[in-house]
Amino acid sequence: IANDPVLASLAEPLAACKQSLDLRNKMVPERDDDEWTVITGTGAMALGVLAIIKASNPKEKVMVLGRGEAALKFATEYGADATLQLSGVNPERIAASIAAELDALVDTNHFDDDSSVCKDICKTKAGKKAVQAALAAVRECRARGAHKPVILQTLTEAARKAAEDVMTEENTAVFKHAQEMANGFISSVFECTGSERLLETLFNSRCMLANGAIIGLGCHYGVHFDVAMLRRFELAFQPVRRSCNQFPATLELLNNRPEFFAPLVGGTASFEDFGKLMFGEVERAETGTGGPKTVVVRS
């Protein structure tokens, strides 16, 4: 890979993925053939884990859970044994949309009884629940004489919480479905989204075997959860931050099977356009694989 900088760029993320797999193997050393591994997320790290697993043990059963249809399609083509789509609800976006639409109406007298407010948002279950919660919050705030800034803040929080509840409900159903597909044999999960809500939903769904391991490969710097939940469900959580001297083995994998790992790179961008790429002002140059990784190269 010395003459292929695009392929070489995979070394660092794949080294962390290999470290996560090695940690999983230490925590769950004896795995039966009917046990499943679940990966949450469809980004470069998540599908990098899929690649490392399949390169190391093609027979291991892997299920990928993610939000995007295109990414899940890529995961299937790349070797995932099953895929399921996570909830597409975005609580922050829904709450912000409701707050923006209700901003001017908060001062009006007909606001509480206007059935036409947020009609487009109400077309989804999460949107409808969020609007109902926001209206209830407004009525409560008005009853105690709250001013507009407080009303807007309160309705936004209420809307977000209601949308989060729907998202949790939908994702719980996804984890339960995954458990059914695996006949109850999910022994390890690679959590690659860094979502606190998704992690707690995973715990509470009780979809994993006792003594199972959750490998936190996402950005878990700001994630909090009740450690007692791990004890209650007899699970272990292992965060992964560094590659821990996995580069030699990872480079060997890349050298031996470049054609297998190359599809992970779905696009490239020039170093000069990096800023524009981050702000969405330019698109990456597609490689045609549909892979999740975008590589920035010097022209």
PDB file of N, CA and C in Angstrom, residues 15 243-252:
ATOM      1  N   ALA A  15      -7.018   0.074  12.390  1.00  0.00           N
ATOM      2  CA  ALA A  15      -6.233  -0.362  13.547  1.00  0.00           C
ATOM      3  C   ALA A  15      -7.067  -0.265  14.817  1.00  0.00           C
ATOM      4  N   SER A 243      -5.487   2.601  19.003  1.00  0.00           N
ATOM      5  CA  SER A 243      -5.229   1.375  18.243  1.00  0.00           C
ATOM      6  C   SER A 243      -4.276   0.433  18.955  1.00  0.00           C
ATOM      7  N   CYS A 244      -3.536   0.934  19.961  1.00  0.00           N
ATOM      8  CA  CYS A 244      -2.709   0.077  20.825  1.00  0.00           C
ATOM      9  C   CYS A 244      -1.795  -0.866  20.040  1.00  0.00           C
ATOM     10  N   ASN A 245      -0.931  -0.283  19.227  1.00  0.00           N
ATOM     11  CA  ASN A 245       0.091  -1.041  18.497  1.00  0.00           C
ATOM     12  C   ASN A 245      -0.499  -2.088  17.555  1.00  0.00           C
ATOM     13  N   GLN A 246      -1.638  -1.765  16.973  1.00  0.00           N
ATOM     14  CA  GLN A 246      -2.267  -2.673  16.018  1.00  0.00           C
ATOM     15  C   GLN A 246      -1.849  -2.374  14.577  1.00  0.00           C
ATOM     16  N   PHE A 247      -1.016  -1.373  14.372  1.00  0.00           N
ATOM     17  CA  PHE A 247      -0.659  -0.989  13.004  1.00  0.00           C
ATOM     18  C   PHE A 247       0.064  -2.091  12.224  1.00  0.00           C
ATOM     19  N   PRO A 248       1.033  -2.799  12.804  1.00  0.00           N
ATOM     20  CA  PRO A 248       1.701  -3.852  12.018  1.00  0.00           C
ATOM     21  C   PRO A 248       0.730  -4.897  11.480  1.00  0.00           C
ATOM     22  N   ALA A 249      -0.154  -5.385  12.343  1.00  0.00           N
ATOM     23  CA  ALA A 249      -1.112  -6.402  11.909  1.00  0.00           C
ATOM     24  C   ALA A 249      -2.113  -5.831  10.911  1.00  0.00           C
ATOM     25  N   THR A 250      -2.513  -4.574  11.126  1.00  0.00           N
ATOM     26  CA  THR A 250      -3.474  -3.943  10.218  1.00  0.00           C
ATOM     27  C   THR A 250      -2.870  -3.707   8.841  1.00  0.00           C
ATOM     28  N   LEU A 251      -1.635  -3.240   8.805  1.00  0.00           N
ATOM     29  CA  LEU A 251      -0.953  -3.031   7.525  1.00  0.00           C
ATOM     30  C   LEU A 251      -0.779  -4.350   6.774  1.00  0.00           C
ATOM     31  N   GLU A 252      -0.546  -5.407   7.515  1.00  0.00           N
ATOM     32  CA  GLU A 252      -0.421  -6.725   6.878  1.00  0.00           C
ATOM     33  C   GLU A 252      -1.742  -7.134   6.235  1.00  0.00           C
TER      34      GLU A 252
END
